[in-house]
Tab-separated table of C-alpha atoms in Angstrom:
chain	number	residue	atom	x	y	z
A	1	UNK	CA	7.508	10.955	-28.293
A	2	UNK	CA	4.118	11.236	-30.233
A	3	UNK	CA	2.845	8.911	-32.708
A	4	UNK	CA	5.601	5.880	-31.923
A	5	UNK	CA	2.666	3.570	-31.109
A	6	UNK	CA	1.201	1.441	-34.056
A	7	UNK	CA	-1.469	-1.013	-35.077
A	8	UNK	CA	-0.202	-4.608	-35.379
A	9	UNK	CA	1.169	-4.924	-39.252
A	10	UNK	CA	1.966	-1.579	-39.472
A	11	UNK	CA	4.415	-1.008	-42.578
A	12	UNK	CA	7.877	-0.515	-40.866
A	13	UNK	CA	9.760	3.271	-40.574
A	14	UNK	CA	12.513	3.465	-43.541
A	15	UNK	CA	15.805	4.417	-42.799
A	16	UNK	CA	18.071	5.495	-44.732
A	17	UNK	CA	20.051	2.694	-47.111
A	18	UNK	CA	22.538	0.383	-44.983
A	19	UNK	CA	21.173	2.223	-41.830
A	20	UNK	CA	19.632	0.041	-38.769
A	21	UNK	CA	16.049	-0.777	-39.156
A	22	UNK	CA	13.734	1.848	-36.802
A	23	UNK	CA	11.206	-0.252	-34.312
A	24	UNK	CA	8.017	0.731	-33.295
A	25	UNK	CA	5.744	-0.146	-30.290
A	26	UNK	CA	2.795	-2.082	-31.376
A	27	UNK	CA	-0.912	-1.808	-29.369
A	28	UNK	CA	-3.540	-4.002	-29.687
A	29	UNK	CA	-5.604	-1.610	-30.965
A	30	UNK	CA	-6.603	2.080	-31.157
A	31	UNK	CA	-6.395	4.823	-28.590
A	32	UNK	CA	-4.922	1.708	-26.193
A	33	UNK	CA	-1.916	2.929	-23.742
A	34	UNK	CA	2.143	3.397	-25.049
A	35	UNK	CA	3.002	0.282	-22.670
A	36	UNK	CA	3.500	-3.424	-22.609
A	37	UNK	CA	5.232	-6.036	-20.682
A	38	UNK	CA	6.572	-9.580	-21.318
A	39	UNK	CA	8.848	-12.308	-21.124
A	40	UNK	CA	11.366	-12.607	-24.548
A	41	UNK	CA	8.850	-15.455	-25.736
A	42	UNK	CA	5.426	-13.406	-25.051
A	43	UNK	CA	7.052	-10.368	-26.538
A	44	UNK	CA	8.394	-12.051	-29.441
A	45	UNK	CA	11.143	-12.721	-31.571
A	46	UNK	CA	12.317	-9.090	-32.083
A	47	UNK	CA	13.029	-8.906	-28.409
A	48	UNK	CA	15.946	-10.839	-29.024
A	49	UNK	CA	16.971	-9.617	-32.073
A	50	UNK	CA	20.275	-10.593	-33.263
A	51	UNK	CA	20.512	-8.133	-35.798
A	52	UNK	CA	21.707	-4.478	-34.903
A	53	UNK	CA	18.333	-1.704	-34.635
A	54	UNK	CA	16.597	0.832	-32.550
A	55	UNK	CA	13.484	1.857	-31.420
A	56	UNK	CA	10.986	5.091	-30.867
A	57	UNK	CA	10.021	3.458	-27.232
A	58	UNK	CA	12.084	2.839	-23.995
A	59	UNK	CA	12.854	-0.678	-23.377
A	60	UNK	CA	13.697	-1.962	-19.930
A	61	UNK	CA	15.160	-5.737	-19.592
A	62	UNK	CA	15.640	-7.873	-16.407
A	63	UNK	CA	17.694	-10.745	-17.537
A	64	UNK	CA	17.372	-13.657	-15.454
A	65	UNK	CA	19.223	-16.104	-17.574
A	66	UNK	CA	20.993	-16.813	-20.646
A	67	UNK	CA	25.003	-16.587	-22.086
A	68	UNK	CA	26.104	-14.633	-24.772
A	69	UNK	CA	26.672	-10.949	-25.313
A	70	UNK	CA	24.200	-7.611	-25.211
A	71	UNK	CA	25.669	-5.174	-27.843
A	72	UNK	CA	24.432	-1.521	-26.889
A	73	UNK	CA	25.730	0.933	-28.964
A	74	UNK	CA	29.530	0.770	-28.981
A	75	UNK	CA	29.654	-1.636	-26.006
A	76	UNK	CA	29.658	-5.836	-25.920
A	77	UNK	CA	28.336	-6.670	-22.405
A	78	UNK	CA	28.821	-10.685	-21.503
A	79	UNK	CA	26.027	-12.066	-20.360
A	80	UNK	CA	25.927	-13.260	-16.394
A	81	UNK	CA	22.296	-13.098	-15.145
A	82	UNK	CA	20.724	-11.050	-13.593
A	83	UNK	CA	20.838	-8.114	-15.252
A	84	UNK	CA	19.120	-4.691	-15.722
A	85	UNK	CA	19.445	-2.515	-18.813
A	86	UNK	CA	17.847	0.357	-20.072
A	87	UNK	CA	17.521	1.383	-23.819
A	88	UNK	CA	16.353	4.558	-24.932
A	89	UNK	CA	14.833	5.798	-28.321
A	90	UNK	CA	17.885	5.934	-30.896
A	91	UNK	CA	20.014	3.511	-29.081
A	92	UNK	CA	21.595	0.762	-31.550
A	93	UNK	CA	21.396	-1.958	-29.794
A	94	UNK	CA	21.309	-5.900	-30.609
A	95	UNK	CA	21.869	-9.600	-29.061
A	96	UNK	CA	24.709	-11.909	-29.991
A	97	UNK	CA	24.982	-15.624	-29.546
A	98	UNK	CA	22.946	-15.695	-26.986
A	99	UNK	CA	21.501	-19.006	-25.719
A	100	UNK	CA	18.897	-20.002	-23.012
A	101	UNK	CA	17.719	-16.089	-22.859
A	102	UNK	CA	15.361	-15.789	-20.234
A	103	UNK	CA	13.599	-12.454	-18.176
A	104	UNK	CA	10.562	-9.964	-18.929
A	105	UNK	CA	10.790	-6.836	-20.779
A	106	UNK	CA	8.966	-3.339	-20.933
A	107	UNK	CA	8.211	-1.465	-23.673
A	108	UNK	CA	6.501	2.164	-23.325
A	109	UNK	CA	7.191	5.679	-25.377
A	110	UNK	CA	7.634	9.111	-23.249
A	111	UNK	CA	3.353	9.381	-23.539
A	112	UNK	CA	3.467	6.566	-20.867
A	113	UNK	CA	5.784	9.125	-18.501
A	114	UNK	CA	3.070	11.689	-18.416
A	115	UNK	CA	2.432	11.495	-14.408
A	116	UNK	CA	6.331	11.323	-13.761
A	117	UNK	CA	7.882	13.167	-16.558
A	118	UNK	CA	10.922	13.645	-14.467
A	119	UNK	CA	11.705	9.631	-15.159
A	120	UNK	CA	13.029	11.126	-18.569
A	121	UNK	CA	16.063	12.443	-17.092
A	122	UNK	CA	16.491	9.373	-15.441
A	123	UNK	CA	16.248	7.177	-17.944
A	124	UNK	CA	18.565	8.704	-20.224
A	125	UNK	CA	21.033	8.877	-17.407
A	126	UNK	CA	20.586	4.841	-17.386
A	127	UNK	CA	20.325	4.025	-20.579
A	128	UNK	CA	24.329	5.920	-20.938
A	129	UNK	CA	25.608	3.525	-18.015
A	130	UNK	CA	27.035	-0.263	-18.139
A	131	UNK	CA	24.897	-2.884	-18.635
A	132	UNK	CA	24.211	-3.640	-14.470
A	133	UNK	CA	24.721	-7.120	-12.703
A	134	UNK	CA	21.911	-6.986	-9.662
A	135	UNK	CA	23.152	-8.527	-6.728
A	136	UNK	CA	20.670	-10.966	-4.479
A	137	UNK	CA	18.608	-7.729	-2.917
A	138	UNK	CA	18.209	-5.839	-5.942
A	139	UNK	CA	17.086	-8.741	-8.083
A	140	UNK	CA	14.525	-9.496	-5.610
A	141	UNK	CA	13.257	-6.219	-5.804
A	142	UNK	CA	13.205	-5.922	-9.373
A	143	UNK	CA	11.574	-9.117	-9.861
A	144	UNK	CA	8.779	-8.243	-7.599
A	145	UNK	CA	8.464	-4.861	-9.540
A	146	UNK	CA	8.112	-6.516	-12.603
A	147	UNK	CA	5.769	-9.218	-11.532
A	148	UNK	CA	3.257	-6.765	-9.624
A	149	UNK	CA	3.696	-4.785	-13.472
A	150	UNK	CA	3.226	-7.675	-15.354
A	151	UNK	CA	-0.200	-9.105	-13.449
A	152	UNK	CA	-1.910	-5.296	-13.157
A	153	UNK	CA	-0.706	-5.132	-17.227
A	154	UNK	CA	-2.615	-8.917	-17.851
A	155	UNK	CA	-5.667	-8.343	-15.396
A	156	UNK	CA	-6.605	-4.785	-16.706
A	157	UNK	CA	-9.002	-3.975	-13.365
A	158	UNK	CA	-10.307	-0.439	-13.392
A	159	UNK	CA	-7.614	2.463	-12.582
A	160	UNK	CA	-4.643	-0.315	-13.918
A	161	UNK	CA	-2.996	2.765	-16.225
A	162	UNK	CA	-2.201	4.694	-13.456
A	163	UNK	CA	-1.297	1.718	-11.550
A	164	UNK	CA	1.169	0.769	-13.998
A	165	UNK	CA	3.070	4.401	-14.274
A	166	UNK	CA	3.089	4.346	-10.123
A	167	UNK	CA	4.982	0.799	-10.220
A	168	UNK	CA	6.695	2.236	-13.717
A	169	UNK	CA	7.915	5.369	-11.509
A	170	UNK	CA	9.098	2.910	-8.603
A	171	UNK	CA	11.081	0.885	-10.788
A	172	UNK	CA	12.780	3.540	-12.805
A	173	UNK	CA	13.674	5.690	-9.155
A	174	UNK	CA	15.310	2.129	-7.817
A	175	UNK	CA	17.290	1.214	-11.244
A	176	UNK	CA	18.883	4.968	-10.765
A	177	UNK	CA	19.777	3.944	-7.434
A	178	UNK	CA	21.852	1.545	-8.949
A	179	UNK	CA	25.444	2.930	-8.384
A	180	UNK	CA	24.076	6.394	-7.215
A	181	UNK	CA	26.660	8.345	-5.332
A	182	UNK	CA	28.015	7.531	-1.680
A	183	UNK	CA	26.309	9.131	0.903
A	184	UNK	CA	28.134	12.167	1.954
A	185	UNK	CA	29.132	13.073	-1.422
A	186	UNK	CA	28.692	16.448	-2.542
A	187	UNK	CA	25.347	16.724	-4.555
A	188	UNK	CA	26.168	18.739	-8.002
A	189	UNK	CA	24.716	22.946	-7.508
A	190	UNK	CA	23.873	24.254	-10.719
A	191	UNK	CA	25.143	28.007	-10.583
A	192	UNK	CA	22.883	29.419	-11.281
A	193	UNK	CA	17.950	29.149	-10.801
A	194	UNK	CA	17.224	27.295	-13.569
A	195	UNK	CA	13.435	28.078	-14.691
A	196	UNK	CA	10.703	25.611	-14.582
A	197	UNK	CA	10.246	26.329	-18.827
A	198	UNK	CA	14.108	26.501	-18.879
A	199	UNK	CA	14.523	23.428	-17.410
A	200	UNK	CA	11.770	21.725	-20.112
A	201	UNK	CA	13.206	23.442	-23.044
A	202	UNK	CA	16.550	21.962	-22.188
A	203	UNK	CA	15.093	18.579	-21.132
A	204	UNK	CA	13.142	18.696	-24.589
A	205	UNK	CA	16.501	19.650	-26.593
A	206	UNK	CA	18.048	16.623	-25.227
A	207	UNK	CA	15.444	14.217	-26.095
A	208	UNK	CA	15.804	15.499	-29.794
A	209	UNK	CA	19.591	14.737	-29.905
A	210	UNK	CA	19.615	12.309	-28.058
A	211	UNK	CA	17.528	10.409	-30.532
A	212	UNK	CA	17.362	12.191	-33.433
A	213	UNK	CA	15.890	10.213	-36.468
A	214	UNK	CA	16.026	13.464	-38.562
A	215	UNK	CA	19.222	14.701	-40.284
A	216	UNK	CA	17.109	18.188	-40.372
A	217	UNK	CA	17.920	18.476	-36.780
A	218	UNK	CA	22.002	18.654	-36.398
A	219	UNK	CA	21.106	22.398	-35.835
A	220	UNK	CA	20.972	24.712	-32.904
A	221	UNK	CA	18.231	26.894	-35.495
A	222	UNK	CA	15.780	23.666	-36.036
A	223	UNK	CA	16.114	22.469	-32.651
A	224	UNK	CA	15.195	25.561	-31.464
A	225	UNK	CA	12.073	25.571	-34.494
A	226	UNK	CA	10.861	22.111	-33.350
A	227	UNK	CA	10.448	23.064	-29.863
A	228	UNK	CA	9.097	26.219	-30.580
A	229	UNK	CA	11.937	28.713	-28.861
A	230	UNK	CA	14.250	31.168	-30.750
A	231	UNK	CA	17.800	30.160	-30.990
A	232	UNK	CA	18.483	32.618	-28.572
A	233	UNK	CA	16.440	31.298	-25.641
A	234	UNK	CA	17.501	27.920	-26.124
A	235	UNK	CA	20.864	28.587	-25.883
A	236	UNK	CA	20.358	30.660	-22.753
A	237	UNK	CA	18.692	28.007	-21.053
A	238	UNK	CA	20.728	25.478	-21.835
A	239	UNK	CA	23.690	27.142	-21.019
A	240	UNK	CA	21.972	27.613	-17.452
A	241	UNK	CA	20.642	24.622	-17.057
A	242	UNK	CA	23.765	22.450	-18.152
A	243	UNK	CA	26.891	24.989	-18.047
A	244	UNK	CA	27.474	23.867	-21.798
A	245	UNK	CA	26.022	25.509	-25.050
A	246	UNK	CA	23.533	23.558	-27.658
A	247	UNK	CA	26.104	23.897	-29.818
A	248	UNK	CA	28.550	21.857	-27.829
A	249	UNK	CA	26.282	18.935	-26.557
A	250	UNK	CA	25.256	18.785	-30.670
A	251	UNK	CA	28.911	18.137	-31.361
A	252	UNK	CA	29.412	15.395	-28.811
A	253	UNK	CA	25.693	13.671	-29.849
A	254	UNK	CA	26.802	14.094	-33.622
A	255	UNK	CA	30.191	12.376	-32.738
A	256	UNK	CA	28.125	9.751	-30.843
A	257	UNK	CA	25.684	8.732	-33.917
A	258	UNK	CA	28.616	8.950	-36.456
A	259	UNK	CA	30.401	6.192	-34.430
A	260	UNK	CA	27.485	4.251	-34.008
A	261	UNK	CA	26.506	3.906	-37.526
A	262	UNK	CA	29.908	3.505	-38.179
A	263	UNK	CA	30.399	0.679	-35.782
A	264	UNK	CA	27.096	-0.915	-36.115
A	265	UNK	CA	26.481	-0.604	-39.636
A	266	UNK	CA	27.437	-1.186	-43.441
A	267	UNK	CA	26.542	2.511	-44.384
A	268	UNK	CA	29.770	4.486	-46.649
A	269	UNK	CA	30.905	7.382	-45.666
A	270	UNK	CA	29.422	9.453	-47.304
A	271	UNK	CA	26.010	8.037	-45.644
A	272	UNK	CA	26.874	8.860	-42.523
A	273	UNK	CA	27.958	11.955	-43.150
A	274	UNK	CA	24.485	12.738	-44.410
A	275	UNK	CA	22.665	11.274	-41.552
A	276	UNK	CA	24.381	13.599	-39.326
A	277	UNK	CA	23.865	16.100	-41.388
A	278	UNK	CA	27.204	17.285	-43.641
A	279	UNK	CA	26.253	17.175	-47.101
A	280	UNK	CA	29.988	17.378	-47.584
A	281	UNK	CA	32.006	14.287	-47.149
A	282	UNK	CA	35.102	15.641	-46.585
A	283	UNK	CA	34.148	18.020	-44.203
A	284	UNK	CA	32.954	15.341	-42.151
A	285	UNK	CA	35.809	13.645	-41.828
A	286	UNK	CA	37.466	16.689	-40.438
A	287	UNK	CA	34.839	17.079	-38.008
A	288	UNK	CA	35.276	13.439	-37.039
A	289	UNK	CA	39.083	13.283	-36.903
A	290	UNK	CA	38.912	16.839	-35.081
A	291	UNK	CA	36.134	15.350	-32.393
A	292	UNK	CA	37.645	11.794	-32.041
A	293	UNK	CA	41.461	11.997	-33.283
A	294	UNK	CA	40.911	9.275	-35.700
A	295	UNK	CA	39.660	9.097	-39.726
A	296	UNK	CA	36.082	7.193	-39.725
A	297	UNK	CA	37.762	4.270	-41.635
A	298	UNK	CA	40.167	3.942	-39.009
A	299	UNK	CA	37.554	4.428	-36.240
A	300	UNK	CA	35.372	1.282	-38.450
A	301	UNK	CA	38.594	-0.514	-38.737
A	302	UNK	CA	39.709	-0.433	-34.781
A	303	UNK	CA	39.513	-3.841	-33.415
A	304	UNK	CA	38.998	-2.051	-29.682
A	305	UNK	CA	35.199	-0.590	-30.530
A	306	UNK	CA	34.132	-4.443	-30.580
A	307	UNK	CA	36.109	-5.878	-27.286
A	308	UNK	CA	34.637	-7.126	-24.909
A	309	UNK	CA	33.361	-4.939	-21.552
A	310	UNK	CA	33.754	-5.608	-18.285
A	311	UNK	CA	30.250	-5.796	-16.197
A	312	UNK	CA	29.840	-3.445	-13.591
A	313	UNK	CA	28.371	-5.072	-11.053
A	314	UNK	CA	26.514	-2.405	-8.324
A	315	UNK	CA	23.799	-3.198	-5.423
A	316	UNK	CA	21.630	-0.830	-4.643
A	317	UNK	CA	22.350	1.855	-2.030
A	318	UNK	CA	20.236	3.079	0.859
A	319	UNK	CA	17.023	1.528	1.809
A	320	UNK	CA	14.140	0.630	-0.621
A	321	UNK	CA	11.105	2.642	-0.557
């Protein structure tokens, strides 16, 4: 995602009234890489943030210790170290009552992912799963990951960029591990060759909805106009790639940042209607009632959006490599 990296005091994105505030990654200075690492204290106090926002960047967190809650999106996730969660650009995401928080945390936007751009697609496919209790193995593994990350980040030795997106790479591949199928399971066949520039046009469609800022893009038409494809194309390829239509997955990701907002925030209505895109209040709650089964003020008023989760607790399968 370009231009998500800023000087430090940088004047803060503005959202829209009532929505959360929009976090970018900070650099040291100029023309310096999309990455940093840190424990909760060296990062700051916005790495702890109690207060509900999202970013621009990826943010990775190994939780050694702490109590109290993660809130990601729609989900409260009790805290019983160690963890590993990703967040992804767009994701509301905060931390409640927490106490005695303790781990390191990486920061980096998708320029960072330029030798292993493939780690997209895995990252979104983490950042969508349940916030991940390591058991003994995989914590020892992260936590020698993150170390060798966090001394090549400090020492800055000649080649240490391309250092840090090999042990970046290795770390994302093992967190997808996390809870990957059983061996012997079918692997999923798409039906039918999917095109290298296919493949990236649908890969780049899903980044935009996936963390669309921009009520301008709850279209097929100006997705297709921000990645440069007609409408045509991109629904082609997406259909081939995915066996769904643009149309489709922009329903579901519209449904998605309605009932975020709605959770997670004091915007009306009529707000939220407008930052997905509906100029027309009452046609958006129709679309929401049609998509979910329930009004928006019943979906805010719904005690079960704020329960409690269970934590799925998954050690990593097959050998490390």
């Amino acid at each position: 995602m370009r231009g998500t990296t800023v000087l430090p005091g940088t004047k803060e994105l503005s959202p829209p009234p009532g929505a959360p505030p929009l976090h970018r990654l900070e650099v040291v200075r100029p023309n310096v890489m999309p990455f940093a690492i840190g424990t909760f204290d060296t990062i700051g106090p916005m790495s702890r943030a109690a207060f509900p926002h999202r970013h621009t960047f990826y943010e990775i967190v190994h939780v050694t210790a702490g109590a109290g809650a993660h809130v990601v999106d729609l989900a409260r996730w009790e805290l019983r170290p160690p963890h590993l969660c990703v967040i992804a650009p767009g994701q509301v995401h905060h931390w409640q009552d927490v106490t005695g928080l303790d781990g390191s945390v990486v920061l980096f936007t998708e320029d960072f992912l330029l030798d292993h751009p493939g780690d997209r697609d895995l990252l979104r496919h983490l950042s969508g799963r349940p916030w991940l209790t390591l058991d003994d193995r995989a914590h020892a593994e992260t936590s020698h990951l993150v170390a060798e990350l966090d001394e090549e980040y400090r020492r800055g030795a000649d080649g240490f960029e391309t250092v840090l997106r090999a042990l970046l790479h290795v770390l994302v591949v093992r967190a997808a591990r996390l809870g990957a199928p059983p061996a012997g399971a079918a692997p999923e066949v798409p039906e039918a060759p999917v095109s290298d520039r296919a493949r990236a046009v649908t890969e780049e469609f899903t980044r935009l909805i996936a963390g669309a800022t921009d009520p301008e893009l709850w279209s097929v038409h100006a997705c297709a106009r921000r990645i440069g494809v007609t409408s045509g194309y991109l629904a082609e390829a997406v259909k081939t790639a995915t066996g769904r239509t643009p149309g489709q997955l922009l329903r579901e990701a519209r449904t998605h940042e309605a009932k975020r907002l709605l959770a997670r925030t004091d915007m009306t209505v009529r707000q939220v209607a407008r930052r997905v895109g509906m100029a027309d209040p009452a046609y958006f709650c129709r679309f929401f009632r049609r998509e979910t089964g329930v009004s928006p003020g019943d979906f805010r008023r719904g005690g079960d959006i704020h329960h409690d989760h269970p934590i799925q607790s998954i050690a990593p399968a097959g050998r490390p490599s």
